[in-house]
Structures are given as C-alpha cells and as structure tokens.
Amino acid sequence: MPSELAEGVVAGNRRALARAISHVEADNAQGRELLADLYSRTGRAQTIGITGSAGAGKSTLVGALAREQRKRGRTVGIIAVDPSSPFSHGAILGDRIRMQDLTADGGVFMRSMASRGNLGGLAEMASGVVDLMDAAGFDVVLVETVGAGQDEVEVATATQSTVLVANPGGGDDVQSMKAGLMEIAQIMVVNKADLAGADTAVMQLRGLLAIAEPRAWQPPILKAIARTGEGVPELVDAIDKHQAHVRSDEHAEAERQGLVESQILSLVRAALYREALGAARAEGSIDTLVEEVVLRTRDPRSAATTLIDALRQRWMKP
Amino acid sequence: MATEQRTLRVLIAKPGLDGHDRGAKVVARALRDAGMEVIYTGIRQTPEMIAEAALQEDVDVVGLSILSGAHLEIFPRVISELKKRSVEDVTLFCGGIIPEADIPAVKEMGFSAVFGPGTDTNDIIAFLRENATERA
Ligand SMILES: Nc1nc2c(ncn2[C@@H]2O[C@H](COP(=O)(O)OP(=O)(O)O)[C@@H](O)[C@H]2O)c(=O)[nH]1
Ligand SMILES: [Mg+2]
C-alpha cells in the first residue's frame, strides 16, 4: 500500500517530492519504502549525468540544458551534488546561483545535495533521488556531479547518459581525465569554447578516445559555450541520440543490463561497506586489531578477515 | 548509523536589490564549518524565488540578509509566498541592517531572531541548533 507521500510524489506535488528526497537522502526506513513503492513508476525519464572538474561550467551548462529542454516542451528535474567538507561535514551548495531564472519555472524542480562523504553511498543516494524525480513525472532528470573520486564516477551508474565536461587549455586537465571518467562518458563536451584552445582540447579528447576500448556507442565530442547557450541545442540532440540508442537499439540490451547490474552491485557494495564499518566500530573490535597491526603482532589481512568473520557471525544471529 | 543526527539544511538568501553579499557569505561559511548544509542562492532574490527554493530544497531554516531597508515591505511577501506553498515548518531568521525600532514588527511576522551587523557567528549557530524545528 503506497504511502500518502508516495502518492503525492506521483501526483506531482512538489512539497511531497521535496520531503521524499529528504527521506532518501537520510537513507531512512521511509525513504527505502518510498523507493520500493515507486520503482515501478520509473523508467520513463531521460536520465543524464553531467560531470567534470570543479569550475568546468557544469552548473552553467545544466542551466542552459534545462532551458533548451523546456523550449522543447519537456519538464526537467535537476540534482546538483557538491562535496561536503571533509572537516566539518557541512557544505555550501551554490549551484542554484547559475540557474536562478529556472526557480520560477513550474516545469523545473532543482535539488542541491551534499555528497556527505559516505563512501559508495553517494551513488546510492543519487540514484534514489533520480528515481523519485522519474516517478514524479519529469521528462528529463539532470544530475550534476564533480568528477573527482571513485564515488563520483560511481554516480554515473545512476543515469543512462553521462556527459563529460572539459575545458580548453587544460592539457593536464584532459590527461587527468583518463582515469575512470573517459570510460563512463557517452558524450564529451568542451565547454567555454569561447576561450582559446577549444579545438586542441577536442583533438586531445579524440586522441584519448581512439586508444580507448571500442564500444558499440562511439562518444561524440562537441563544443559549447554554456554562458551564451551556443552549442547547447546540438548537445541536447546528441543526448537524445544516445537515449534512443539506450532505449531501442538491439545493441543496447546488453548495455542496459550492464548498467542495471553495475547499479545493483554498487548498491550492494555501499550497503556492505556501511554494515561492515558499523560492525567493526560497534564491537570496538577494530581498535584492538589496529593496535595489534601497529605492533606487528598481526598482519592487516588477517585483521580484515577477523572483521569479516565477526560480520558473518552477526548475520548468523536470528 | 545508530544515532541518526539530522544534518540541518539552511537556505541563505538575499532578497531585494542591494548588491553585495559579504555578510551573507560569512554566515554561510560559518554555518558550513559548523556542519550544516547551506544552500546559497545569491543576490537579488524575489520572494517567489526564495520560497520556491525553500520548498525544493526542503530546508529546516531560511535566513534572509537585507541591507536595502526594504525589509518591512519584502519580508511579509516572503512569508506569504512560503505559506502559499505550505512551507510552514521552517525556522526563519534575518540579518543585515534592520533598525532596532523595526525588530518587534519583524519578529511579529514570524522571524525568530534578528542578527545585526557584527553579530558573532557562533551566536547564530547556537541559535539554529537550539531552534530548528524537529521533523516528523
Ligand atoms: N568563458 C566562459 N566561462 C564560462 C562558461 N560556462 C561557465 N563559465 C564560467 O565558469 C565558472 C564556473 O562555472 P560553474 O557553472 O559554476 O562551474 P561548475 O563548478 O563546473 O558547476 C563561472 O564563472 C562561469 O561563469 C563558458 O561557456 N565560457
Ligand atoms: Mg556547479
């Protein structure tokens, strides 16, 4: 029996959606129940990840993409993830600044999220919020993340199409993208094409793609000026094309299953990790083990095995 | 995660036409350093934009900073836009330049605290920890 909140989300009640997102963010029982109830209502939205380094113009581009999607008559849900401070765990979430004009648009709903530093949990959280927006009926869901660590790379499992945002003049920038990010991007865009060196950046990306493993979908490389909106219609066209590929191509069946598989696995990893950490800390057992390893009376591998055994014991208990 | 302490989410917004937001940014940073999640929307926010952002972000607290002297005109509009969206369980506070004489009126509107220039940000943090409404 779906809750009132779940019904509110499906009915397009914005307050219900906002509250539902908070439950999913908190990873509480109500949030999990909502996601279980609503999953059958998902699958309709185009889900698109926008990733790249800090300052690449992701938020500006997300704003421009949303405006173009609205022009095409589509409603848009936006999720912007920024890192939490590793010290205070607080965050300043400023992505709305670049999308101020969209706030007044009833066809747009935007939510800022802090990564909350929960290892592996970010992807879990983000995919949950994507599902809520999908169930709420948005035609397009855009997810902005800083493509920095493994966590952010995993967020790519939450969306069907991932757009990698690069900048001109960043030879190092493009080089450093190789690790992980290239593999997950289905579309690449050199933003700030008004600056010198955009064509060089395109060539560098092309070079990197040429040495990457060949895939059924060849990622196009585009140029854009997010600030003016130049190149943005072409970017939406490219996303639409990839969406058509994901949805209908015979080829795409394996990819679709692969995406769902990696999504499930990343959820399993996050949940196991959290549980293991909880178990290790709850019994204080990790402290003793740490001491022993520091004194070299025990090796780290056997310490890990001991913790895993303790976790197993916990599970065996009725 | 046995003891689930909720992270406070705070919207900091600058309504009206006054241009600079140094004070608002100082507060935003202090709240972040105190472990809160601050949604910062920038300058020149209309009452509609503020209320809509508060709704979408499902914040616990809305803090308004105003220097232009238009608080008696703008604040009631923010409150009515919040009501229109049934966002009624948020804690409201404000800062900036608000004359002593206007403080009772501002509190009457529903603002639980008014912080003038030179306020110690620790006072704001303590106030929010104490007053942010519990959630169902
Ligand atoms: N020159 C130029 N600057 C841009 C462009 N798009 C964004 N910017 C600027 O880049 C900076 C960072 O933008 P933002 O969208 O916040 O980047 P994010 O951190 O990736 O979300 C801002 O000052 C933007 O105005 C562009 O197309 N050209
Ligand atoms: Mg951003």
PDB file of N, CA and C in Angstrom, chain A residues 217-266:
ATOM      1  N   TRP A 217      28.640   2.226 -28.749  1.00  0.00           N
ATOM      2  CA  TRP A 217      28.314   3.641 -28.864  1.00  0.00           C
ATOM      3  C   TRP A 217      29.595   4.439 -28.915  1.00  0.00           C
ATOM      4  N   GLN A 218      29.830   5.157 -30.002  1.00  0.00           N
ATOM      5  CA  GLN A 218      31.015   5.993 -30.088  1.00  0.00           C
ATOM      6  C   GLN A 218      30.704   7.384 -29.538  1.00  0.00           C
ATOM      7  N   PRO A 219      31.324   7.778 -28.444  1.00  0.00           N
ATOM      8  CA  PRO A 219      31.006   9.078 -27.845  1.00  0.00           C
ATOM      9  C   PRO A 219      31.324  10.237 -28.776  1.00  0.00           C
ATOM     10  N   PRO A 220      30.344  11.079 -29.081  1.00  0.00           N
ATOM     11  CA  PRO A 220      30.628  12.269 -29.874  1.00  0.00           C
ATOM     12  C   PRO A 220      31.335  13.313 -29.010  1.00  0.00           C
ATOM     13  N   ILE A 221      32.129  14.170 -29.657  1.00  0.00           N
ATOM     14  CA  ILE A 221      32.809  15.251 -28.936  1.00  0.00           C
ATOM     15  C   ILE A 221      32.298  16.581 -29.471  1.00  0.00           C
ATOM     16  N   LEU A 222      31.694  17.365 -28.602  1.00  0.00           N
ATOM     17  CA  LEU A 222      31.071  18.610 -29.026  1.00  0.00           C
ATOM     18  C   LEU A 222      31.747  19.808 -28.376  1.00  0.00           C
ATOM     19  N   LYS A 223      31.410  20.984 -28.906  1.00  0.00           N
ATOM     20  CA  LYS A 223      31.878  22.221 -28.277  1.00  0.00           C
ATOM     21  C   LYS A 223      30.656  23.012 -27.822  1.00  0.00           C
ATOM     22  N   ALA A 224      30.805  23.731 -26.724  1.00  0.00           N
ATOM     23  CA  ALA A 224      29.682  24.544 -26.250  1.00  0.00           C
ATOM     24  C   ALA A 224      30.179  25.779 -25.517  1.00  0.00           C
ATOM     25  N   ILE A 225      29.327  26.785 -25.496  1.00  0.00           N
ATOM     26  CA  ILE A 225      29.556  27.956 -24.645  1.00  0.00           C
ATOM     27  C   ILE A 225      28.327  28.039 -23.741  1.00  0.00           C
ATOM     28  N   ALA A 226      28.467  27.456 -22.578  1.00  0.00           N
ATOM     29  CA  ALA A 226      27.308  27.347 -21.688  1.00  0.00           C
ATOM     30  C   ALA A 226      26.741  28.717 -21.354  1.00  0.00           C
ATOM     31  N   ARG A 227      27.636  29.708 -21.217  1.00  0.00           N
ATOM     32  CA  ARG A 227      27.223  31.043 -20.815  1.00  0.00           C
ATOM     33  C   ARG A 227      26.245  31.672 -21.787  1.00  0.00           C
ATOM     34  N   THR A 228      26.418  31.407 -23.072  1.00  0.00           N
ATOM     35  CA  THR A 228      25.522  32.001 -24.062  1.00  0.00           C
ATOM     36  C   THR A 228      24.514  30.991 -24.599  1.00  0.00           C
ATOM     37  N   GLY A 229      24.757  29.739 -24.333  1.00  0.00           N
ATOM     38  CA  GLY A 229      23.842  28.709 -24.840  1.00  0.00           C
ATOM     39  C   GLY A 229      24.263  28.177 -26.196  1.00  0.00           C
ATOM     40  N   GLU A 230      25.342  28.703 -26.724  1.00  0.00           N
ATOM     41  CA  GLU A 230      25.816  28.238 -28.025  1.00  0.00           C
ATOM     42  C   GLU A 230      26.243  26.767 -27.946  1.00  0.00           C
ATOM     43  N   GLY A 231      25.800  25.983 -28.891  1.00  0.00           N
ATOM     44  CA  GLY A 231      26.164  24.565 -28.919  1.00  0.00           C
ATOM     45  C   GLY A 231      25.263  23.696 -28.055  1.00  0.00           C
ATOM     46  N   VAL A 232      24.403  24.335 -27.303  1.00  0.00           N
ATOM     47  CA  VAL A 232      23.565  23.563 -26.376  1.00  0.00           C
ATOM     48  C   VAL A 232      22.460  22.764 -27.096  1.00  0.00           C
ATOM     49  N   PRO A 233      21.805  23.353 -28.123  1.00  0.00           N
ATOM     50  CA  PRO A 233      20.826  22.534 -28.858  1.00  0.00           C
ATOM     51  C   PRO A 233      21.478  21.279 -29.456  1.00  0.00           C
ATOM     52  N   GLU A 234      22.701  21.437 -29.957  1.00  0.00           N
ATOM     53  CA  GLU A 234      23.410  20.286 -30.534  1.00  0.00           C
ATOM     54  C   GLU A 234      23.698  19.247 -29.453  1.00  0.00           C
ATOM     55  N   LEU A 235      24.006  19.734 -28.254  1.00  0.00           N
ATOM     56  CA  LEU A 235      24.273  18.820 -27.147  1.00  0.00           C
ATOM     57  C   LEU A 235      23.006  18.040 -26.782  1.00  0.00           C
ATOM     58  N   VAL A 236      21.883  18.740 -26.766  1.00  0.00           N
ATOM     59  CA  VAL A 236      20.619  18.049 -26.466  1.00  0.00           C
ATOM     60  C   VAL A 236      20.318  17.025 -27.561  1.00  0.00           C
ATOM     61  N   ASP A 237      20.596  17.393 -28.799  1.00  0.00           N
ATOM     62  CA  ASP A 237      20.399  16.426 -29.898  1.00  0.00           C
ATOM     63  C   ASP A 237      21.248  15.179 -29.673  1.00  0.00           C
ATOM     64  N   ALA A 238      22.506  15.387 -29.273  1.00  0.00           N
ATOM     65  CA  ALA A 238      23.402  14.250 -29.054  1.00  0.00           C
ATOM     66  C   ALA A 238      22.902  13.378 -27.902  1.00  0.00           C
ATOM     67  N   ILE A 239      22.398  14.033 -26.854  1.00  0.00           N
ATOM     68  CA  ILE A 239      21.853  13.276 -25.719  1.00  0.00           C
ATOM     69  C   ILE A 239      20.641  12.468 -26.172  1.00  0.00           C
ATOM     70  N   ASP A 240      19.774  13.114 -26.947  1.00  0.00           N
ATOM     71  CA  ASP A 240      18.589  12.419 -27.463  1.00  0.00           C
ATOM     72  C   ASP A 240      18.982  11.186 -28.264  1.00  0.00           C
ATOM     73  N   LYS A 241      20.031  11.337 -29.037  1.00  0.00           N
ATOM     74  CA  LYS A 241      20.511  10.239 -29.864  1.00  0.00           C
ATOM     75  C   LYS A 241      20.997   9.087 -28.980  1.00  0.00           C
ATOM     76  N   HIS A 242      21.744   9.453 -27.952  1.00  0.00           N
ATOM     77  CA  HIS A 242      22.217   8.403 -27.049  1.00  0.00           C
ATOM     78  C   HIS A 242      21.054   7.745 -26.317  1.00  0.00           C
ATOM     79  N   GLN A 243      20.068   8.542 -25.953  1.00  0.00           N
ATOM     80  CA  GLN A 243      18.890   7.993 -25.291  1.00  0.00           C
ATOM     81  C   GLN A 243      18.154   7.010 -26.200  1.00  0.00           C
ATOM     82  N   ALA A 244      18.079   7.385 -27.481  1.00  0.00           N
ATOM     83  CA  ALA A 244      17.429   6.484 -28.433  1.00  0.00           C
ATOM     84  C   ALA A 244      18.218   5.181 -28.516  1.00  0.00           C
ATOM     85  N   HIS A 245      19.527   5.309 -28.473  1.00  0.00           N
ATOM     86  CA  HIS A 245      20.409   4.139 -28.503  1.00  0.00           C
ATOM     87  C   HIS A 245      20.169   3.280 -27.272  1.00  0.00           C
ATOM     88  N   VAL A 246      20.139   3.905 -26.121  1.00  0.00           N
ATOM     89  CA  VAL A 246      19.955   3.169 -24.866  1.00  0.00           C
ATOM     90  C   VAL A 246      18.610   2.455 -24.853  1.00  0.00           C
ATOM     91  N   ARG A 247      17.607   3.114 -25.423  1.00  0.00           N
ATOM     92  CA  ARG A 247      16.262   2.596 -25.270  1.00  0.00           C
ATOM     93  C   ARG A 247      15.855   1.574 -26.326  1.00  0.00           C
ATOM     94  N   SER A 248      16.261   1.786 -27.554  1.00  0.00           N
ATOM     95  CA  SER A 248      15.650   0.935 -28.576  1.00  0.00           C
ATOM     96  C   SER A 248      16.633   0.034 -29.326  1.00  0.00           C
ATOM     97  N   ASP A 249      17.839   0.455 -29.427  1.00  0.00           N
ATOM     98  CA  ASP A 249      18.797  -0.322 -30.208  1.00  0.00           C
ATOM     99  C   ASP A 249      18.910  -1.754 -29.698  1.00  0.00           C
ATOM    100  N   GLU A 250      18.962  -2.705 -30.583  1.00  0.00           N
ATOM    101  CA  GLU A 250      19.157  -4.103 -30.178  1.00  0.00           C
ATOM    102  C   GLU A 250      20.444  -4.212 -29.378  1.00  0.00           C
ATOM    103  N   HIS A 251      21.421  -3.478 -29.881  1.00  0.00           N
ATOM    104  CA  HIS A 251      22.717  -3.443 -29.242  1.00  0.00           C
ATOM    105  C   HIS A 251      22.636  -3.084 -27.774  1.00  0.00           C
ATOM    106  N   ALA A 252      21.634  -2.276 -27.470  1.00  0.00           N
ATOM    107  CA  ALA A 252      21.610  -1.645 -26.164  1.00  0.00           C
ATOM    108  C   ALA A 252      21.148  -2.589 -25.049  1.00  0.00           C
ATOM    109  N   GLU A 253      20.530  -3.692 -25.423  1.00  0.00           N
ATOM    110  CA  GLU A 253      20.020  -4.607 -24.388  1.00  0.00           C
ATOM    111  C   GLU A 253      21.123  -5.013 -23.401  1.00  0.00           C
ATOM    112  N   ALA A 254      22.251  -5.409 -23.955  1.00  0.00           N
ATOM    113  CA  ALA A 254      23.366  -5.825 -23.097  1.00  0.00           C
ATOM    114  C   ALA A 254      23.847  -4.663 -22.234  1.00  0.00           C
ATOM    115  N   GLU A 255      23.917  -3.484 -22.851  1.00  0.00           N
ATOM    116  CA  GLU A 255      24.361  -2.311 -22.100  1.00  0.00           C
ATOM    117  C   GLU A 255      23.384  -1.959 -20.992  1.00  0.00           C
ATOM    118  N   ARG A 256      22.096  -2.070 -21.327  1.00  0.00           N
ATOM    119  CA  ARG A 256      21.057  -1.756 -20.354  1.00  0.00           C
ATOM    120  C   ARG A 256      21.198  -2.680 -19.151  1.00  0.00           C
ATOM    121  N   GLN A 257      21.394  -3.973 -19.461  1.00  0.00           N
ATOM    122  CA  GLN A 257      21.557  -4.930 -18.366  1.00  0.00           C
ATOM    123  C   GLN A 257      22.848  -4.664 -17.605  1.00  0.00           C
ATOM    124  N   GLY A 258      23.870  -4.294 -18.343  1.00  0.00           N
ATOM    125  CA  GLY A 258      25.135  -3.973 -17.697  1.00  0.00           C
ATOM    126  C   GLY A 258      24.992  -2.809 -16.733  1.00  0.00           C
ATOM    127  N   LEU A 259      24.214  -1.804 -17.144  1.00  0.00           N
ATOM    128  CA  LEU A 259      24.014  -0.627 -16.300  1.00  0.00           C
ATOM    129  C   LEU A 259      23.265  -1.006 -15.025  1.00  0.00           C
ATOM    130  N   VAL A 260      22.194  -1.791 -15.205  1.00  0.00           N
ATOM    131  CA  VAL A 260      21.428  -2.210 -14.029  1.00  0.00           C
ATOM    132  C   VAL A 260      22.289  -3.076 -13.127  1.00  0.00           C
ATOM    133  N   GLU A 261      23.089  -3.940 -13.751  1.00  0.00           N
ATOM    134  CA  GLU A 261      23.960  -4.799 -12.941  1.00  0.00           C
ATOM    135  C   GLU A 261      24.945  -3.961 -12.136  1.00  0.00           C
ATOM    136  N   SER A 262      25.580  -3.002 -12.790  1.00  0.00           N
ATOM    137  CA  SER A 262      26.552  -2.219 -12.018  1.00  0.00           C
ATOM    138  C   SER A 262      25.855  -1.356 -10.977  1.00  0.00           C
ATOM    139  N   GLN A 263      24.610  -0.972 -11.260  1.00  0.00           N
ATOM    140  CA  GLN A 263      23.861  -0.215 -10.256  1.00  0.00           C
ATOM    141  C   GLN A 263      23.594  -1.081  -9.021  1.00  0.00           C
ATOM    142  N   ILE A 264      23.129  -2.307  -9.267  1.00  0.00           N
ATOM    143  CA  ILE A 264      22.860  -3.214  -8.142  1.00  0.00           C
ATOM    144  C   ILE A 264      24.145  -3.482  -7.367  1.00  0.00           C
ATOM    145  N   LEU A 265      25.211  -3.761  -8.096  1.00  0.00           N
ATOM    146  CA  LEU A 265      26.475  -4.077  -7.424  1.00  0.00           C
ATOM    147  C   LEU A 265      26.994  -2.895  -6.609  1.00  0.00           C
ATOM    148  N   SER A 266      26.808  -1.692  -7.155  1.00  0.00           N
ATOM    149  CA  SER A 266      27.311  -0.545  -6.399  1.00  0.00           C
ATOM    150  C   SER A 266      26.455  -0.324  -5.148  1.00  0.00           C
TER     151      SER A 266
END
